[in-house]
Amino acid sequence: MMLFEQIVLQLLEIYSWALIIYILMSWVPSIQESVFGRFLGAICEPYLAPFRRIIPPIGGMLDISPIVAIFLLNFAKAGVSTLFGIV
């Protein structure tokens, strides 16, 4: 079971970094249009889209929904650790 836990936690960690990279890439639109940017967009946008629908941008410009999404992902990592700690 510990191997499965480690795999799940590692995948969540990698996804967290993918989200952070995707968010930072939004500051440079030309990078988002590259092959790597489109790949990250295809992976990250389905997860970020529900948060963007619920949380409007502050002042019309500042989008805090990725912060909430990453926080929830970290909460999920803690939940996985706790769940496998109980089992």
Coordinates of N, CA, C and O in Angstrom, one line a residue:
M1 N 0.8 -1.2 0.0 CA 0.0 0.0 0.0 C 0.9 1.3 0.0 O 0.4 2.3 -0.5
M2 N 2.0 1.2 0.6 CA 2.8 2.4 0.7 C 3.3 2.8 -0.7 O 3.5 4.0 -0.9
L3 N 3.6 1.9 -1.6 CA 4.0 2.2 -2.9 C 2.9 3.0 -3.6 O 3.1 4.0 -4.3
F4 N 1.6 2.6 -3.5 CA 0.5 3.2 -4.1 C 0.4 4.6 -3.6 O 0.1 5.6 -4.3
E5 N 0.5 4.8 -2.2 CA 0.4 6.1 -1.6 C 1.5 7.0 -2.2 O 1.2 8.2 -2.5
Q6 N 2.7 6.5 -2.3 CA 3.8 7.4 -2.8 C 3.6 7.8 -4.2 O 3.9 8.9 -4.6
I7 N 3.1 6.9 -5.0 CA 2.8 7.2 -6.4 C 1.7 8.3 -6.5 O 1.9 9.3 -7.3
V8 N 0.6 8.1 -5.7 CA -0.4 9.1 -5.8 C 0.1 10.5 -5.3 O -0.2 11.5 -5.9
L9 N 0.8 10.5 -4.2 CA 1.4 11.7 -3.7 C 2.3 12.4 -4.7 O 2.3 13.6 -4.8
Q10 N 3.1 11.6 -5.3 CA 4.1 12.1 -6.3 C 3.4 12.7 -7.5 O 3.7 13.8 -8.0
L11 N 2.3 12.0 -7.9 CA 1.5 12.6 -9.1 C 0.8 13.9 -8.7 O 0.8 14.8 -9.5
L12 N 0.3 14.0 -7.5 CA -0.3 15.2 -7.0 C 0.7 16.3 -6.9 O 0.5 17.5 -7.3
E13 N 1.9 16.0 -6.5 CA 3.0 17.0 -6.4 C 3.4 17.5 -7.8 O 3.6 18.7 -8.0
I14 N 3.5 16.6 -8.7 CA 3.9 17.0 -10.1 C 2.8 17.8 -10.7 O 3.1 18.8 -11.4
Y15 N 1.5 17.5 -10.5 CA 0.4 18.3 -11.0 C 0.4 19.7 -10.3 O 0.1 20.7 -11.0
S16 N 0.8 19.8 -9.1 CA 0.9 21.1 -8.4 C 1.9 22.0 -9.1 O 1.7 23.1 -9.4
W17 N 3.1 21.4 -9.4 CA 4.1 22.1 -10.1 C 3.7 22.5 -11.5 O 4.0 23.6 -12.0
A18 N 2.9 21.6 -12.2 CA 2.4 21.9 -13.5 C 1.5 23.1 -13.5 O 1.5 24.0 -14.3
L19 N 0.6 23.2 -12.4 CA -0.3 24.3 -12.3 C 0.5 25.6 -12.0 O 0.2 26.6 -12.6
I20 N 1.5 25.5 -11.2 CA 2.3 26.7 -10.9 C 3.0 27.2 -12.2 O 3.0 28.4 -12.5
I21 N 3.6 26.3 -12.9 CA 4.3 26.7 -14.2 C 3.3 27.3 -15.1 O 3.5 28.3 -15.8
Y22 N 2.1 26.7 -15.2 CA 1.0 27.2 -16.2 C 0.6 28.6 -15.7 O 0.4 29.5 -16.6
I23 N 0.5 28.8 -14.5 CA 0.0 30.1 -14.0 C 1.1 31.2 -14.3 O 0.8 32.3 -14.7
L24 N 2.4 30.8 -14.0 CA 3.5 31.8 -14.4 C 3.6 32.0 -15.9 O 3.9 33.1 -16.3
M25 N 3.2 31.0 -16.7 CA 3.3 31.2 -18.1 C 2.2 32.2 -18.6 O 2.4 32.7 -19.7
S26 N 1.2 32.4 -17.8 CA 0.1 33.3 -18.2 C 0.7 34.7 -18.3 O 0.0 35.6 -19.0
W27 N 1.8 35.0 -17.7 CA 2.4 36.4 -17.8 C 3.1 36.6 -19.1 O 3.3 37.8 -19.5
V28 N 3.4 35.5 -19.8 CA 4.1 35.7 -21.1 C 3.2 34.9 -22.1 O 3.4 33.7 -22.3
P29 N 2.3 35.6 -22.8 CA 1.4 34.9 -23.7 C 2.1 34.1 -24.9 O 1.5 33.1 -25.3
S30 N 3.2 34.5 -25.3 CA 3.9 33.8 -26.4 C 4.3 32.4 -26.0 O 4.3 31.5 -26.8
I31 N 4.6 32.3 -24.7 CA 5.0 30.9 -24.2 C 3.8 30.0 -24.1 O 3.9 28.8 -24.4
Q32 N 2.6 30.6 -23.8 CA 1.4 29.8 -23.7 C 1.0 29.2 -25.1 O 0.3 28.2 -25.1
E33 N 1.4 29.9 -26.1 CA 1.0 29.4 -27.5 C 2.0 28.4 -28.0 O 1.8 27.9 -29.1
S34 N 3.1 28.1 -27.3 CA 4.0 27.1 -27.7 C 3.4 25.7 -27.5 O 2.4 25.5 -26.9
V35 N 4.1 24.7 -28.0 CA 3.6 23.3 -27.8 C 3.5 22.9 -26.3 O 2.5 22.3 -25.9
F36 N 4.5 23.3 -25.6 CA 4.6 23.0 -24.1 C 3.4 23.8 -23.4 O 2.8 23.2 -22.6
G37 N 3.2 25.0 -23.8 CA 2.1 25.8 -23.2 C 0.8 25.2 -23.5 O -0.1 25.2 -22.6
R38 N 0.5 24.8 -24.7 CA -0.8 24.1 -25.1 C -0.9 22.8 -24.3 O -2.0 22.5 -23.9
F39 N 0.2 22.1 -24.2 CA 0.1 20.8 -23.4 C -0.3 21.1 -22.0 O -1.2 20.4 -21.4
L40 N 0.4 22.0 -21.3 CA 0.0 22.4 -20.0 C -1.4 22.9 -19.9 O -2.1 22.6 -18.9
G41 N -1.8 23.7 -20.9 CA -3.2 24.2 -20.9 C -4.2 23.1 -20.9 O -5.2 23.1 -20.3
A42 N -3.9 22.0 -21.8 CA -4.8 20.9 -21.9 C -4.9 20.1 -20.6 O -5.9 19.5 -20.3
I43 N -3.8 20.1 -19.8 CA -3.8 19.4 -18.5 C -4.4 20.2 -17.4 O -5.1 19.7 -16.6
C44 N -4.1 21.5 -17.4 CA -4.4 22.3 -16.2 C -5.8 23.0 -16.3 O -6.5 23.2 -15.3
E45 N -6.2 23.4 -17.5 CA -7.5 24.1 -17.7 C -8.7 23.4 -17.2 O -9.6 24.0 -16.6
P46 N -8.8 22.1 -17.4 CA -10.0 21.3 -16.9 C -10.1 21.4 -15.4 O -11.2 21.4 -14.9
Y47 N -9.0 21.5 -14.7 CA -9.0 21.6 -13.2 C -9.3 23.0 -12.8 O -10.0 23.2 -11.8
L48 N -8.8 24.0 -13.5 CA -8.9 25.4 -13.1 C -10.3 26.0 -13.5 O -10.7 26.9 -12.9
A49 N -10.9 25.4 -14.5 CA -12.1 26.0 -15.1 C -13.3 26.1 -14.0 O -13.9 27.2 -13.9
P50 N -13.5 25.1 -13.2 CA -14.6 25.2 -12.2 C -14.3 26.3 -11.2 O -15.2 27.0 -10.8
F51 N -13.0 26.5 -10.8 CA -12.7 27.5 -9.9 C -12.9 28.9 -10.5 O -13.3 29.8 -9.8
R52 N -12.6 29.0 -11.7 CA -12.7 30.3 -12.4 C -14.2 30.7 -12.6 O -14.5 31.9 -12.6
R53 N -15.1 29.7 -12.7 CA -16.5 30.0 -12.8 C -17.1 30.4 -11.5 O -18.0 31.2 -11.4
I54 N -16.5 29.9 -10.4 CA -17.0 30.2 -9.0 C -16.4 31.5 -8.5 O -17.1 32.3 -7.9
I55 N -15.1 31.7 -8.7 CA -14.4 32.8 -8.1 C -14.1 33.9 -9.2 O -13.3 33.7 -10.1
P56 N -14.8 35.0 -9.1 CA -14.6 36.1 -10.1 C -13.2 36.8 -9.9 O -12.7 36.8 -8.8
P57 N -12.6 37.3 -10.9 CA -11.4 38.1 -10.8 C -11.6 39.3 -9.9 O -12.6 40.0 -10.0
I58 N -10.6 39.6 -9.1 CA -10.7 40.8 -8.2 C -10.3 42.0 -9.0 O -9.2 42.0 -9.7
G59 N -11.2 43.0 -9.1 CA -10.9 44.2 -9.8 C -10.8 44.0 -11.3 O -10.3 44.8 -12.0
G60 N -11.4 42.9 -11.8 CA -11.4 42.6 -13.2 C -10.1 42.1 -13.8 O -10.0 41.6 -14.9
M61 N -9.0 42.1 -12.9 CA -7.7 41.6 -13.5 C -7.1 40.5 -12.7 O -6.5 39.6 -13.2
L62 N -7.2 40.6 -11.3 CA -6.4 39.6 -10.5 C -7.3 38.4 -10.3 O -8.3 38.4 -9.6
D63 N -6.8 37.3 -10.8 CA -7.5 36.0 -10.8 C -6.9 35.2 -9.6 O -5.7 34.7 -9.7
I64 N -7.6 35.0 -8.5 CA -7.1 34.3 -7.4 C -7.6 32.8 -7.4 O -7.2 32.1 -6.5
S65 N -8.4 32.4 -8.4 CA -8.9 31.1 -8.4 C -7.7 30.0 -8.5 O -7.9 29.0 -7.9
P66 N -6.6 30.3 -9.2 CA -5.5 29.3 -9.1 C -4.9 29.1 -7.7 O -4.5 27.9 -7.4
I67 N -5.0 30.1 -6.9 CA -4.5 30.0 -5.5 C -5.4 29.0 -4.8 O -4.9 28.1 -4.0
V68 N -6.7 29.2 -4.9 CA -7.6 28.3 -4.3 C -7.5 26.9 -4.8 O -7.6 25.9 -4.1
A69 N -7.3 26.7 -6.1 CA -7.1 25.4 -6.7 C -5.9 24.7 -6.2 O -6.0 23.5 -5.9
I70 N -4.8 25.4 -6.1 CA -3.6 24.8 -5.5 C -3.8 24.5 -4.0 O -3.3 23.4 -3.6
F71 N -4.4 25.3 -3.3 CA -4.7 25.1 -1.9 C -5.5 23.8 -1.7 O -5.3 22.9 -0.9
L72 N -6.6 23.6 -2.6 CA -7.4 22.4 -2.5 C -6.6 21.2 -2.9 O -6.8 20.1 -2.3
L73 N -5.7 21.3 -3.9 CA -4.8 20.2 -4.3 C -3.9 19.8 -3.1 O -3.7 18.6 -2.8
N74 N -3.4 20.8 -2.4 CA -2.5 20.5 -1.2 C -3.4 19.8 -0.1 O -2.9 18.9 0.6
F75 N -4.6 20.3 0.0 CA -5.5 19.7 1.0 C -5.8 18.2 0.6 O -5.8 17.3 1.5
A76 N -5.9 17.9 -0.7 CA -6.1 16.5 -1.2 C -4.9 15.7 -0.9 O -5.0 14.5 -0.5
K77 N -3.7 16.3 -1.0 CA -2.4 15.5 -0.7 C -2.4 15.2 0.8 O -2.1 14.0 1.2
A78 N -2.8 16.1 1.7 CA -2.9 15.8 3.1 C -3.9 14.7 3.4 O -3.7 13.9 4.2
G79 N -5.0 14.8 2.7 CA -6.1 13.8 2.8 C -5.6 12.4 2.4 O -5.9 11.4 3.1
V80 N -4.9 12.3 1.3 CA -4.3 11.0 0.9 C -3.4 10.5 1.9 O -3.4 9.3 2.3
S81 N -2.5 11.3 2.4 CA -1.6 10.9 3.5 C -2.3 10.4 4.7 O -1.9 9.3 5.3
T82 N -3.3 11.1 5.1 CA -4.1 10.7 6.3 C -4.8 9.4 6.0 O -4.9 8.5 6.9
L83 N -5.4 9.3 4.9 CA -6.2 8.1 4.5 C -5.3 6.9 4.5 O -5.7 5.8 5.1
F84 N -4.1 7.0 3.9 CA -3.2 5.8 3.9 C -2.6 5.6 5.3 O -2.2 4.5 5.6
G85 N -2.5 6.6 6.1 CA -2.0 6.4 7.5 C -3.0 5.6 8.3 O -2.6 4.9 9.2
I86 N -4.3 5.8 8.0 CA -5.3 5.0 8.8 C -5.4 3.6 8.4 O -5.5 2.7 9.2
V87 N -5.2 3.4 7.1 CA -5.3 2.0 6.5 C -4.1 1.2 6.9 O -3.4 0.9 7.4

